[in-house]
Coordinates of N, CA and C in Angstrom, one line a residue:
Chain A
X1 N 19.5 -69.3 110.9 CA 20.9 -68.9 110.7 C 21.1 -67.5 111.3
X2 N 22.8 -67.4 111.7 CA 22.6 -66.1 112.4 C 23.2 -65.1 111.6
X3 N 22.7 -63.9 111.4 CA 23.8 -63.0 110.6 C 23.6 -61.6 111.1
X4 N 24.3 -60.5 110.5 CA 24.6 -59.3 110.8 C 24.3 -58.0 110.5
X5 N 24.1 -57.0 110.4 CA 23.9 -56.1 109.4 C 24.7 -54.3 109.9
X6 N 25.3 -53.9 109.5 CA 25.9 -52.9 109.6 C 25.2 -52.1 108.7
X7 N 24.6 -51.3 109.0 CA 24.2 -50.6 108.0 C 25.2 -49.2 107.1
X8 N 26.0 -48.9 108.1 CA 26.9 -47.8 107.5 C 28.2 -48.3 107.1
X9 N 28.4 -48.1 106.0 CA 29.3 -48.4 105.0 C 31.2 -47.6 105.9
X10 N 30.8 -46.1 106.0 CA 31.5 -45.3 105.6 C 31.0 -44.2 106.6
X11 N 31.4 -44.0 107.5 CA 31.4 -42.4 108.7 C 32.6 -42.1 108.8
X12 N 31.9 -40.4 108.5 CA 33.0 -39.2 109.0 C 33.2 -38.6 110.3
X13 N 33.9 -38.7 110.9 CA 33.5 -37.7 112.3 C 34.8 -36.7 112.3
X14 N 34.0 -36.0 113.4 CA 35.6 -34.8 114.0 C 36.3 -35.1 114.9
X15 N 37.3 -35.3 115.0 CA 38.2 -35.2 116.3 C 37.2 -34.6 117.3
X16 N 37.3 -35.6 118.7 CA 36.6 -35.0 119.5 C 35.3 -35.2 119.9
X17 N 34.8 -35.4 118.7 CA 32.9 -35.5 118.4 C 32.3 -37.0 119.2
X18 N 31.3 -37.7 119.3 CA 30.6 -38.5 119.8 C 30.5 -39.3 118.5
X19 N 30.7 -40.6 118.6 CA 30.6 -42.1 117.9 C 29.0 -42.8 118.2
X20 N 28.6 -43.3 117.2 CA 27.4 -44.0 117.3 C 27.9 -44.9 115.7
X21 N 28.3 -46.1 116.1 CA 28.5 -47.4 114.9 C 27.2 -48.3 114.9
X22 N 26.5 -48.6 114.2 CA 25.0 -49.4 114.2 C 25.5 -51.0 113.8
X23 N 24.6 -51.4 114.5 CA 24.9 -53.2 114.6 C 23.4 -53.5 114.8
X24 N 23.0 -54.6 113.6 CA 22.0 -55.2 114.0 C 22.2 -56.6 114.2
X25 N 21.4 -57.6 114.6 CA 21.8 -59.1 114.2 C 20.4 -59.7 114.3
X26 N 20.8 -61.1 114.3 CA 19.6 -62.3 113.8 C 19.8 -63.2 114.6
X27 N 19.2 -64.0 115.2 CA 20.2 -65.2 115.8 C 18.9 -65.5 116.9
X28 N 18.5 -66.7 116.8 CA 17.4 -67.5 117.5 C 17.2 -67.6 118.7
X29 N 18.6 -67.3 119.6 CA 18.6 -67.9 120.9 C 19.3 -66.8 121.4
X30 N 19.8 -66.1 123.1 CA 20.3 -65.4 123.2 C 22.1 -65.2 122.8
X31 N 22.5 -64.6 121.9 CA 23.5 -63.9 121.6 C 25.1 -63.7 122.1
X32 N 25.7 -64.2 121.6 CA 27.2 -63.9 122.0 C 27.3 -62.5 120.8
X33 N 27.6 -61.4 121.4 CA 28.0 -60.2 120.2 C 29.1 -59.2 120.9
X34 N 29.5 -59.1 119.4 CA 31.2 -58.4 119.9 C 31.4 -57.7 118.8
X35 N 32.3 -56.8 119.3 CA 33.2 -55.6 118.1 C 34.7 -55.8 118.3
X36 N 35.2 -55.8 117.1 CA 36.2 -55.5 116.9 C 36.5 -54.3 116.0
X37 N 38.0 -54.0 115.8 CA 38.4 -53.2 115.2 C 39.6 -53.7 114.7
X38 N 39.7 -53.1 113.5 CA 41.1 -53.7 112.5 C 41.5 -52.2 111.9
X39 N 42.7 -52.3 112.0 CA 43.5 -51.3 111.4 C 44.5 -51.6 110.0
X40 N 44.7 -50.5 109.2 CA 44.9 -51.6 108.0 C 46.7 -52.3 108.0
X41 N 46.2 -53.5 107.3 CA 47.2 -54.8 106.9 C 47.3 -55.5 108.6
X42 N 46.2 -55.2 109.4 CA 46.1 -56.2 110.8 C 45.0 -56.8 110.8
X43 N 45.7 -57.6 111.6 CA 43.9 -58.3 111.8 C 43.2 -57.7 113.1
X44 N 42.5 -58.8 113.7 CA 41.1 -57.9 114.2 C 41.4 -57.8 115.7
X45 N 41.6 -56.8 116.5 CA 41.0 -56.6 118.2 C 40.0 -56.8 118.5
X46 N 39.9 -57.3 119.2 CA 38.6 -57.0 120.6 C 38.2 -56.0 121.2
X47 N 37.3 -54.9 120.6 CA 37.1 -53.9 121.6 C 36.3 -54.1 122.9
X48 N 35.4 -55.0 122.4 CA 34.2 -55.6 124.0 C 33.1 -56.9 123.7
X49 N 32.6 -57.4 124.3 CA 31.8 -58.5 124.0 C 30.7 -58.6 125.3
X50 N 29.5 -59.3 124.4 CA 28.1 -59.2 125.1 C 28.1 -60.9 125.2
X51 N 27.8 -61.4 126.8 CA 27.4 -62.3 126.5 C 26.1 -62.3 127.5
X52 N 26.0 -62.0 128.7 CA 24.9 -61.8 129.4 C 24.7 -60.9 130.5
X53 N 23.8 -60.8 131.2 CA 24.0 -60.0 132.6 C 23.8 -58.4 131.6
X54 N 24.9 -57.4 132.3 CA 24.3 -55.9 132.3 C 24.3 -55.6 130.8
X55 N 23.5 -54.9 130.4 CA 23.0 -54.4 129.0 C 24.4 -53.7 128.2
X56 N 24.8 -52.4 129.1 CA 25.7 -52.0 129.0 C 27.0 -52.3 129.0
X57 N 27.6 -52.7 128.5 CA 29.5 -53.3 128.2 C 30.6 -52.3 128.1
X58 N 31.6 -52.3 128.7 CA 32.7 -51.1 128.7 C 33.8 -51.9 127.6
X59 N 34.4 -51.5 126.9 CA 35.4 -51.9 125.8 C 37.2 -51.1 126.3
X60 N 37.6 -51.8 125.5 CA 39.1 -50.7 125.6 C 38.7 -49.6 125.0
X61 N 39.9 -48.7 125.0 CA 40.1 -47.7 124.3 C 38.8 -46.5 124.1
X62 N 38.1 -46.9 125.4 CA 36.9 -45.3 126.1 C 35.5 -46.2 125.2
X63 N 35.4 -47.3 124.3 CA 34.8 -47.9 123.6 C 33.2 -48.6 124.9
X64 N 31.8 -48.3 124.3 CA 31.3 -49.1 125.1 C 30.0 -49.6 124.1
X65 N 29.5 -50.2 124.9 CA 28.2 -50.4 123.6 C 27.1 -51.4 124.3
X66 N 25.6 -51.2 123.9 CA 24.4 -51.3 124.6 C 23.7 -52.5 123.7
X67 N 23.4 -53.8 124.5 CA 22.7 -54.7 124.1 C 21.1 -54.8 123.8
X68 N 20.5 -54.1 123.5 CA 18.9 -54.1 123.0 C 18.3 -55.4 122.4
X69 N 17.8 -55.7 123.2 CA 17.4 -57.3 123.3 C 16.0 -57.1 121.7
X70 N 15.3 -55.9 122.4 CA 13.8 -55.7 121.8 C 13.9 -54.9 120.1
X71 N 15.4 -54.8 120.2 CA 15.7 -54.0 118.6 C 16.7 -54.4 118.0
X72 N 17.0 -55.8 118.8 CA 18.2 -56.6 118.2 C 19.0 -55.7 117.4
X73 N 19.8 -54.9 118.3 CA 20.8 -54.1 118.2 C 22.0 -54.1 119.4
X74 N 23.2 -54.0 118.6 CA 24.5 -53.8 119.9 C 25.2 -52.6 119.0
X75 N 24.5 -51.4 119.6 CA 25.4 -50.1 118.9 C 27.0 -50.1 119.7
X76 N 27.6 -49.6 118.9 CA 29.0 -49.4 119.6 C 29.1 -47.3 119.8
X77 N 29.3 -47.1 121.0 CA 29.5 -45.5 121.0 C 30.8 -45.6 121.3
X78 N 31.1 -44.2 121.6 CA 32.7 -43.7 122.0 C 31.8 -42.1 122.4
X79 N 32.0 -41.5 123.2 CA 32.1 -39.8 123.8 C 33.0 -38.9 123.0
X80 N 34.4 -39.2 122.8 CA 34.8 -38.4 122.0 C 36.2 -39.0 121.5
X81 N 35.7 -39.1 120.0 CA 37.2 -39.7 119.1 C 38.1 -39.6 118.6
X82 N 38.9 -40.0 119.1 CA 40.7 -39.5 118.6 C 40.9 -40.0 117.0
X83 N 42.2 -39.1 116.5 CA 42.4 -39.9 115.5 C 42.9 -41.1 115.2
X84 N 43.4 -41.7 116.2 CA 43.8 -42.7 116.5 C 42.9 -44.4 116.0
X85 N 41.4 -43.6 116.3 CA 40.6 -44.4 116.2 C 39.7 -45.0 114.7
X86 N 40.4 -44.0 113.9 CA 40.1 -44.5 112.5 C 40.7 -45.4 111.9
X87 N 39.9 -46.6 111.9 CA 39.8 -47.7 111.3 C 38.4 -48.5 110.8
X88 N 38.7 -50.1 110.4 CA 37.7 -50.6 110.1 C 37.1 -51.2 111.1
X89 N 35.6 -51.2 111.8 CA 34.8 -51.3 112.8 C 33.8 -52.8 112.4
X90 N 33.9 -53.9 113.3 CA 32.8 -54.9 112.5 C 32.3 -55.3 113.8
X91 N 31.2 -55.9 113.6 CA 30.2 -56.3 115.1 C 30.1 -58.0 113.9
X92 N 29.8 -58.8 115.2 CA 29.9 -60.3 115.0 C 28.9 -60.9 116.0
X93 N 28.3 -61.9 115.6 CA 27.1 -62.6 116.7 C 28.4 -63.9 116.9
X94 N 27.8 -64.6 117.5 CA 28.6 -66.3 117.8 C 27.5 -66.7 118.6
X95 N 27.9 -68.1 119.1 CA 26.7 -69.0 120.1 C 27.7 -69.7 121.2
X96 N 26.7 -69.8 122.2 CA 27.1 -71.0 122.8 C 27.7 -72.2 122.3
X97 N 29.0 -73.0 122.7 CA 29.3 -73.9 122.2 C 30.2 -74.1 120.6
X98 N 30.4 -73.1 120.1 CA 31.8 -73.2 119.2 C 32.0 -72.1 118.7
X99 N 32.8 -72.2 118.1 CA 34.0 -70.6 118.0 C 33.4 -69.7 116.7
X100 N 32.4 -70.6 115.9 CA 32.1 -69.4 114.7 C 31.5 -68.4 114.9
X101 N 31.9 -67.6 114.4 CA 31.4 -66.0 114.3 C 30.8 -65.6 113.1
X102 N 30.2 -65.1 112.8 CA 29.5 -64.4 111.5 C 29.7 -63.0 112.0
X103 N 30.4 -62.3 111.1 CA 30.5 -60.7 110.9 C 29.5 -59.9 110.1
X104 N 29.5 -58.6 110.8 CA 29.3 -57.4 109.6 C 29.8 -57.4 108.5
X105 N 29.4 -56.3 108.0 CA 30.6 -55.7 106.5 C 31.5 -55.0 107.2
X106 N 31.1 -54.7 108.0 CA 32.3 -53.5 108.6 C 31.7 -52.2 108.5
X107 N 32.2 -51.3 109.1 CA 31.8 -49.9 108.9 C 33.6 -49.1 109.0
X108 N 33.5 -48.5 107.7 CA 35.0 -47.8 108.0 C 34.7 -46.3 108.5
X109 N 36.0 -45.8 109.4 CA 35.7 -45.0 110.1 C 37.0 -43.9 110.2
X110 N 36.5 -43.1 109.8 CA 37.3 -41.7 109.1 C 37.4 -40.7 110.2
X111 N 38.5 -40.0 110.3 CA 38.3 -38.9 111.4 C 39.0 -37.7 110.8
X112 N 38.3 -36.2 111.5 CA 38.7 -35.2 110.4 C 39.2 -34.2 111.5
X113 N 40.4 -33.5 111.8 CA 40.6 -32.8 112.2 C 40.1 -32.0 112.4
Chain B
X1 N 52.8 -62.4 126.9 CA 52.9 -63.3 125.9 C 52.9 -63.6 124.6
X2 N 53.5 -64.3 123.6 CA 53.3 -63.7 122.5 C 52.0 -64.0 121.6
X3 N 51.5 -63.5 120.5 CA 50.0 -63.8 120.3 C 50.0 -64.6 119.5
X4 N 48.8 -64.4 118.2 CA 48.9 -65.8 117.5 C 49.5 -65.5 116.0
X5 N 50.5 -66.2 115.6 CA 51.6 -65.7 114.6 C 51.1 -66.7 113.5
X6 N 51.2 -65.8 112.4 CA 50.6 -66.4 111.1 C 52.0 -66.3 110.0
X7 N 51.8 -67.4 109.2 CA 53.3 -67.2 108.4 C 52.8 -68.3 107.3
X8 N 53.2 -67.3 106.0 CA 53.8 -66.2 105.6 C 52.5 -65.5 105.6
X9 N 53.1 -64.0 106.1 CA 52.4 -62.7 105.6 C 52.1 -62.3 104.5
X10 N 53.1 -62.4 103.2 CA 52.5 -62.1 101.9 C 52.5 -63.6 101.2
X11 N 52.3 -63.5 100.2 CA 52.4 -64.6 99.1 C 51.8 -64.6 97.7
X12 N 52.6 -64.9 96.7 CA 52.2 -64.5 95.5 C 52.3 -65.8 94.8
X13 N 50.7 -66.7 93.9 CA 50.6 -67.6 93.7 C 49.9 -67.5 92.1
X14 N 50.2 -68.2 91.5 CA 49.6 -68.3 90.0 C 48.6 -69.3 89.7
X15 N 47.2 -69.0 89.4 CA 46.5 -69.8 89.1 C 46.8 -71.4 88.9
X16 N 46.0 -72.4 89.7 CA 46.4 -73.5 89.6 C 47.3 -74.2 90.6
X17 N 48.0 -73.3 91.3 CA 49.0 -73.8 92.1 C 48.3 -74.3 93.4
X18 N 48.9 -74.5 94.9 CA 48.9 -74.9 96.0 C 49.1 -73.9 96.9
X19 N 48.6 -73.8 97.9 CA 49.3 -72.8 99.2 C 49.3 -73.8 100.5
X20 N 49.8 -73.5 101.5 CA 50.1 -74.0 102.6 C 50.2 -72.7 103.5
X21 N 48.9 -72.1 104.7 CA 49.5 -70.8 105.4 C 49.5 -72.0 106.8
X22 N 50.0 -71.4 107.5 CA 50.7 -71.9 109.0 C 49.9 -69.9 110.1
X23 N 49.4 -71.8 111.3 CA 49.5 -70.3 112.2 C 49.8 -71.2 113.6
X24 N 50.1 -70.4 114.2 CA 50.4 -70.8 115.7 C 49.9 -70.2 116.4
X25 N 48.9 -70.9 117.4 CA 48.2 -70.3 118.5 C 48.7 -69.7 119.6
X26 N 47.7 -68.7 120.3 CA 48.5 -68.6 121.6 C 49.0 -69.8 122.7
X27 N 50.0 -69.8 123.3 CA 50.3 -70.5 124.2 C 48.9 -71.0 124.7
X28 N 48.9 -72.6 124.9 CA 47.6 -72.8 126.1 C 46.2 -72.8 125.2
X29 N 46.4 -72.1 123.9 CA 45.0 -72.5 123.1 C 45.1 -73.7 122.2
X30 N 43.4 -74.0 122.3 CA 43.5 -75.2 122.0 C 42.3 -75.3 120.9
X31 N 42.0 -74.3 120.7 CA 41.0 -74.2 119.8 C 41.7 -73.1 118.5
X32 N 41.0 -73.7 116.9 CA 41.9 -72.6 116.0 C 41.0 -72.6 114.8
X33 N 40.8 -71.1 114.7 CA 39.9 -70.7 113.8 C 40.5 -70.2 112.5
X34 N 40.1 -70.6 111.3 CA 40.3 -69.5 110.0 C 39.1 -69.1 109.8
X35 N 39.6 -67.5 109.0 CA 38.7 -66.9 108.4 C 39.1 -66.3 107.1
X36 N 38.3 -65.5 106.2 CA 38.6 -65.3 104.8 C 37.8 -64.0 104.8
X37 N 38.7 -62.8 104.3 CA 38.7 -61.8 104.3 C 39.0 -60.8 102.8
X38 N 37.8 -61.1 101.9 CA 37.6 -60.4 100.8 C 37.0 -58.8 100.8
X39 N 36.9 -58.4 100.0 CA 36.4 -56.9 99.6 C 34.9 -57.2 99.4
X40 N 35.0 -57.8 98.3 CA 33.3 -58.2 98.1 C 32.6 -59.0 99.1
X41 N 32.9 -60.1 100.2 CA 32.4 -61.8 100.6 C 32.5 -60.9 102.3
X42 N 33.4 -59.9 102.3 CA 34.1 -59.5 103.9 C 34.6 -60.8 104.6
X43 N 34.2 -60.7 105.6 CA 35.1 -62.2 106.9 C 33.6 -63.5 106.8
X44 N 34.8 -64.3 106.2 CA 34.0 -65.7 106.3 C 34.5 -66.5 106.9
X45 N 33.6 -67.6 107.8 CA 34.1 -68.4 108.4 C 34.7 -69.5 107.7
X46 N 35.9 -70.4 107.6 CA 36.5 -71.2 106.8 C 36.6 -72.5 107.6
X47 N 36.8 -72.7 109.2 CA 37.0 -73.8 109.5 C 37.2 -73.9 111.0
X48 N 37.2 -74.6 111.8 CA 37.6 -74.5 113.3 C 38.0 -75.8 113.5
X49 N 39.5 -75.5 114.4 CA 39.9 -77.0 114.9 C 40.1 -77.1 116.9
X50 N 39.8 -78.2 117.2 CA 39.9 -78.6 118.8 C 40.1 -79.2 118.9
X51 N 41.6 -79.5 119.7 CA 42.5 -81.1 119.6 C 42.2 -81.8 118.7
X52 N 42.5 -81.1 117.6 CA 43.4 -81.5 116.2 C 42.0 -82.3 115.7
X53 N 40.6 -82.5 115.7 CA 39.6 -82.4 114.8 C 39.0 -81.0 114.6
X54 N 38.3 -81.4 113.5 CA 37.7 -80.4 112.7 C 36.1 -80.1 113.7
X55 N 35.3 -79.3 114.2 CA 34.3 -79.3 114.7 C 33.4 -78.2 113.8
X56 N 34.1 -77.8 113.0 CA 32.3 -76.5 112.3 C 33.6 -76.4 110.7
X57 N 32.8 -75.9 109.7 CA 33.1 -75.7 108.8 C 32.4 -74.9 108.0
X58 N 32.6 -74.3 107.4 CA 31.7 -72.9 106.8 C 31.5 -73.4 105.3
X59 N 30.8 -72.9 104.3 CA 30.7 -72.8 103.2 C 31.7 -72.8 102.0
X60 N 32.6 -73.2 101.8 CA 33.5 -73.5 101.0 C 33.7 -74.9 100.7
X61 N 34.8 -74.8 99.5 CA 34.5 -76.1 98.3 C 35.6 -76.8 98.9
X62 N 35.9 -77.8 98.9 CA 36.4 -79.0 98.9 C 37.5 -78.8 99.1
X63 N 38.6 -77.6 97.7 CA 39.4 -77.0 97.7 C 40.6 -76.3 99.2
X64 N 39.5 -75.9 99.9 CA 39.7 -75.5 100.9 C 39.7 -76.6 102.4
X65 N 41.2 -77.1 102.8 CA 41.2 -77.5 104.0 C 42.0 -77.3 105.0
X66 N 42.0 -78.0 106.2 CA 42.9 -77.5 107.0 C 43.4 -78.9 107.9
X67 N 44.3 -79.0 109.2 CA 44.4 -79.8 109.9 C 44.8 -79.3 111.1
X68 N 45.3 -79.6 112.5 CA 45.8 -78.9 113.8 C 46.5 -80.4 114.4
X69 N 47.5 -79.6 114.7 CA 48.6 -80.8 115.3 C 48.7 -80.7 116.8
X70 N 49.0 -81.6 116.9 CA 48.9 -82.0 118.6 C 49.7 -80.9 119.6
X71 N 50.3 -79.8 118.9 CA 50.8 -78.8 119.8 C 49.9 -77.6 119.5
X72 N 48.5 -77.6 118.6 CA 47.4 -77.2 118.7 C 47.5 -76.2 117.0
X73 N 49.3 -75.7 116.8 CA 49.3 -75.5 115.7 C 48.4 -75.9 114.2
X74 N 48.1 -74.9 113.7 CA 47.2 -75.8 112.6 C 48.0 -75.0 111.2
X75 N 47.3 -75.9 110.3 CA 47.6 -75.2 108.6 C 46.5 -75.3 107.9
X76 N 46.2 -74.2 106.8 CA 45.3 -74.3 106.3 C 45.3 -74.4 104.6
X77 N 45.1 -75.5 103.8 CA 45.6 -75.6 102.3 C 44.9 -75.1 101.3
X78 N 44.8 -74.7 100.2 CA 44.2 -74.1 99.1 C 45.0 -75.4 98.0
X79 N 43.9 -75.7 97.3 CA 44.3 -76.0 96.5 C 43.9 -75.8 95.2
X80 N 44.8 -76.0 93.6 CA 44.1 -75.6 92.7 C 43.7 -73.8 92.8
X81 N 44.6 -73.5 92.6 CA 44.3 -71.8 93.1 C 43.1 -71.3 92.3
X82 N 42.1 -70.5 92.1 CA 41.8 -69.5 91.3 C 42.2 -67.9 91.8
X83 N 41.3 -67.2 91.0 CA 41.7 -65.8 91.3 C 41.0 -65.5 92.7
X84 N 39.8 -65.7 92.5 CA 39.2 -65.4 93.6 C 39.3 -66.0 95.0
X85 N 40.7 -66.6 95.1 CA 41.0 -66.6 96.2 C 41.8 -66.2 97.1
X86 N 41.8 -64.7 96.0 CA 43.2 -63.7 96.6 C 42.5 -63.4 97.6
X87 N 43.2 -63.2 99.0 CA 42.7 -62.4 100.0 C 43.2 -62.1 101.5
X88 N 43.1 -61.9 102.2 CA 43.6 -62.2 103.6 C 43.0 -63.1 104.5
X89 N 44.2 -63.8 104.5 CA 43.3 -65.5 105.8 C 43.8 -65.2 107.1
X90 N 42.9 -65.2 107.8 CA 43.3 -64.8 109.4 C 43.1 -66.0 110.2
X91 N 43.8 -66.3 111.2 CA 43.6 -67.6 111.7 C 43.3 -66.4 113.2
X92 N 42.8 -67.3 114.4 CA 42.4 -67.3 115.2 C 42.6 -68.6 116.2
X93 N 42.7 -68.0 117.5 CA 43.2 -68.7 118.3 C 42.0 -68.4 120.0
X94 N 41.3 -69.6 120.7 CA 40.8 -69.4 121.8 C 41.1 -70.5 122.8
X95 N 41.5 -70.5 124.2 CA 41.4 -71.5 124.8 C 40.8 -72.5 125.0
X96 N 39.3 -72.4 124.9 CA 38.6 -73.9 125.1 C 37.6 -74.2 123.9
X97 N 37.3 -73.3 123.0 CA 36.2 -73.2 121.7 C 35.2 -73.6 122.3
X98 N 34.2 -73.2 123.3 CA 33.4 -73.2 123.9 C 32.2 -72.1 123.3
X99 N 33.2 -70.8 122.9 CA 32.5 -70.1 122.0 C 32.4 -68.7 123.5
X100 N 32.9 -69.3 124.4 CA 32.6 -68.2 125.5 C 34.3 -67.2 125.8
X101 N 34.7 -67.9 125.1 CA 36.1 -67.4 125.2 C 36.3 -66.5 124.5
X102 N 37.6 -65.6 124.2 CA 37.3 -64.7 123.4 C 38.6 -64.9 122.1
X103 N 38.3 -64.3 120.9 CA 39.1 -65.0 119.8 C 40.4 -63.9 119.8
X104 N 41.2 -64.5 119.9 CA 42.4 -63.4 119.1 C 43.0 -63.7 117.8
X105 N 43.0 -62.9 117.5 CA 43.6 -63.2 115.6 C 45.0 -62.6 115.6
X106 N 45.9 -63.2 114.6 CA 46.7 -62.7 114.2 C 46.5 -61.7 113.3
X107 N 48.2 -61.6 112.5 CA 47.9 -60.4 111.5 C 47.3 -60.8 110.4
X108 N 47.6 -62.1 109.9 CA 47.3 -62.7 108.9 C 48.0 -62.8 107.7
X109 N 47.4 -63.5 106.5 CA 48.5 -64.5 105.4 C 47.6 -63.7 104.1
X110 N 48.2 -62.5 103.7 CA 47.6 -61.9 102.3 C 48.1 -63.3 101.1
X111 N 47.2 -63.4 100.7 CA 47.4 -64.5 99.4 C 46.6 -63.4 98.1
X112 N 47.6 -63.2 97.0 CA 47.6 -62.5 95.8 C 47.4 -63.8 94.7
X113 N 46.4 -64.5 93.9 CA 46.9 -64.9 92.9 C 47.0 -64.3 91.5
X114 N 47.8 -64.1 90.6 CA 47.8 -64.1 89.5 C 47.0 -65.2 88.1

């Protein structure tokens, strides 16, 4: 079975500062993995998705994030964060061949002037 | 274009009762996902439809179904409410549910029971 693990509940950052969101997953075979972002009473964007080929993925909104095959991890970074960008953050595995997704918990994400 | 429209947005239901949420996919999709969106449970998968059968279904009771109509629209029913089914249902919309496509969600259908 495939599942998720976000480890951080809850990050603070500064305006401006460098993003690192942690994603781990599970999943038998190689990986469909993606992030979204939800802002609250919306549902969810697409910031980027891994399905094969270059490790590295570019997302909207300056968003990119690195597939590590050997640490079954897809971190999501950002260089430097607006406030704009505070919301709730979830990474999701999926497969070949149908539309389910298993999510994170989410990681919510605070920004501080 | 327009995206995928979920209706109703709020709704306030009393133990025991019935719900009915409605979503409409994007133009052209043909695949239609719910999800279930608690505090405690987070996003669960609820059900996926493609040309109007059912192809995956997640973990939920009986209570919980859905259908998709031949213009790809689907609904999704609760029945017999409890509390713990207050939450936000998000439906989701992809062109071929191949799983390579990418999902877009609406805003989604807060369900409050009493």
């Amino acid at each position: 079975a495939q599942s998720v693990t976000q480890p951080d509940i809850h990050i603070t950052v500064s305006e401006g500062a460098s993003l690192e969101l942690r994603c781990n997953y599970s999943y038998g075979a190689t990986p469909y993995l993606f992030w979204y972002v939800q802002s609250p009473g919306q549902g969810l964007q697409l910031l980027l998705k891994y399905f094969s080929g270059d490790t590295l993925v570019q997302g909207i909104k300056g968003f990119e994030a690195e597939f590590k095959r050997s640490q079954s991890s897809f971190n999501l970074r950002k260089p430097s964060v607006h406030w704009s960008d505070a919301a709730e953050y979830f990474c999701a595995v999926g497969a070949e061949g149908n539309e389910k997704l298993t999510f994170g918990t989410g990681t919510r994400l605070t920004i501080i002037p | 274009k327009a995206g995928v429209t979920q209706t109703p947005r709020y709704l306030i239901k009393t133990r025991g009762q019935q719900v009915t949420l409605s979503c409409s996919p994007i133009s052209g999709h043909r695949s239609v996902s719910w999800y279930q969106q608690t505090p405690g449970q987070g996003l669960q998968f609820l059900f996926e439809y493609f040309s109007e059968t059912q192809r995956n279904k997640g973990n939920f009771p009986g209570r919980f179904s859905g259908r998709q109509f031949s213009n790809s629209r689907s609904e999704m029913n609760v029945s017999t409410l409890e509390l713990g089914d207050s939450a936000l249902y998000l439906c989701a919309s992809s062109r071929t549910g191949d799983g390579a496509n990418v999902l877009t969600f609406g805003a989604g259908s807060r369900l409050t029971v009493l």
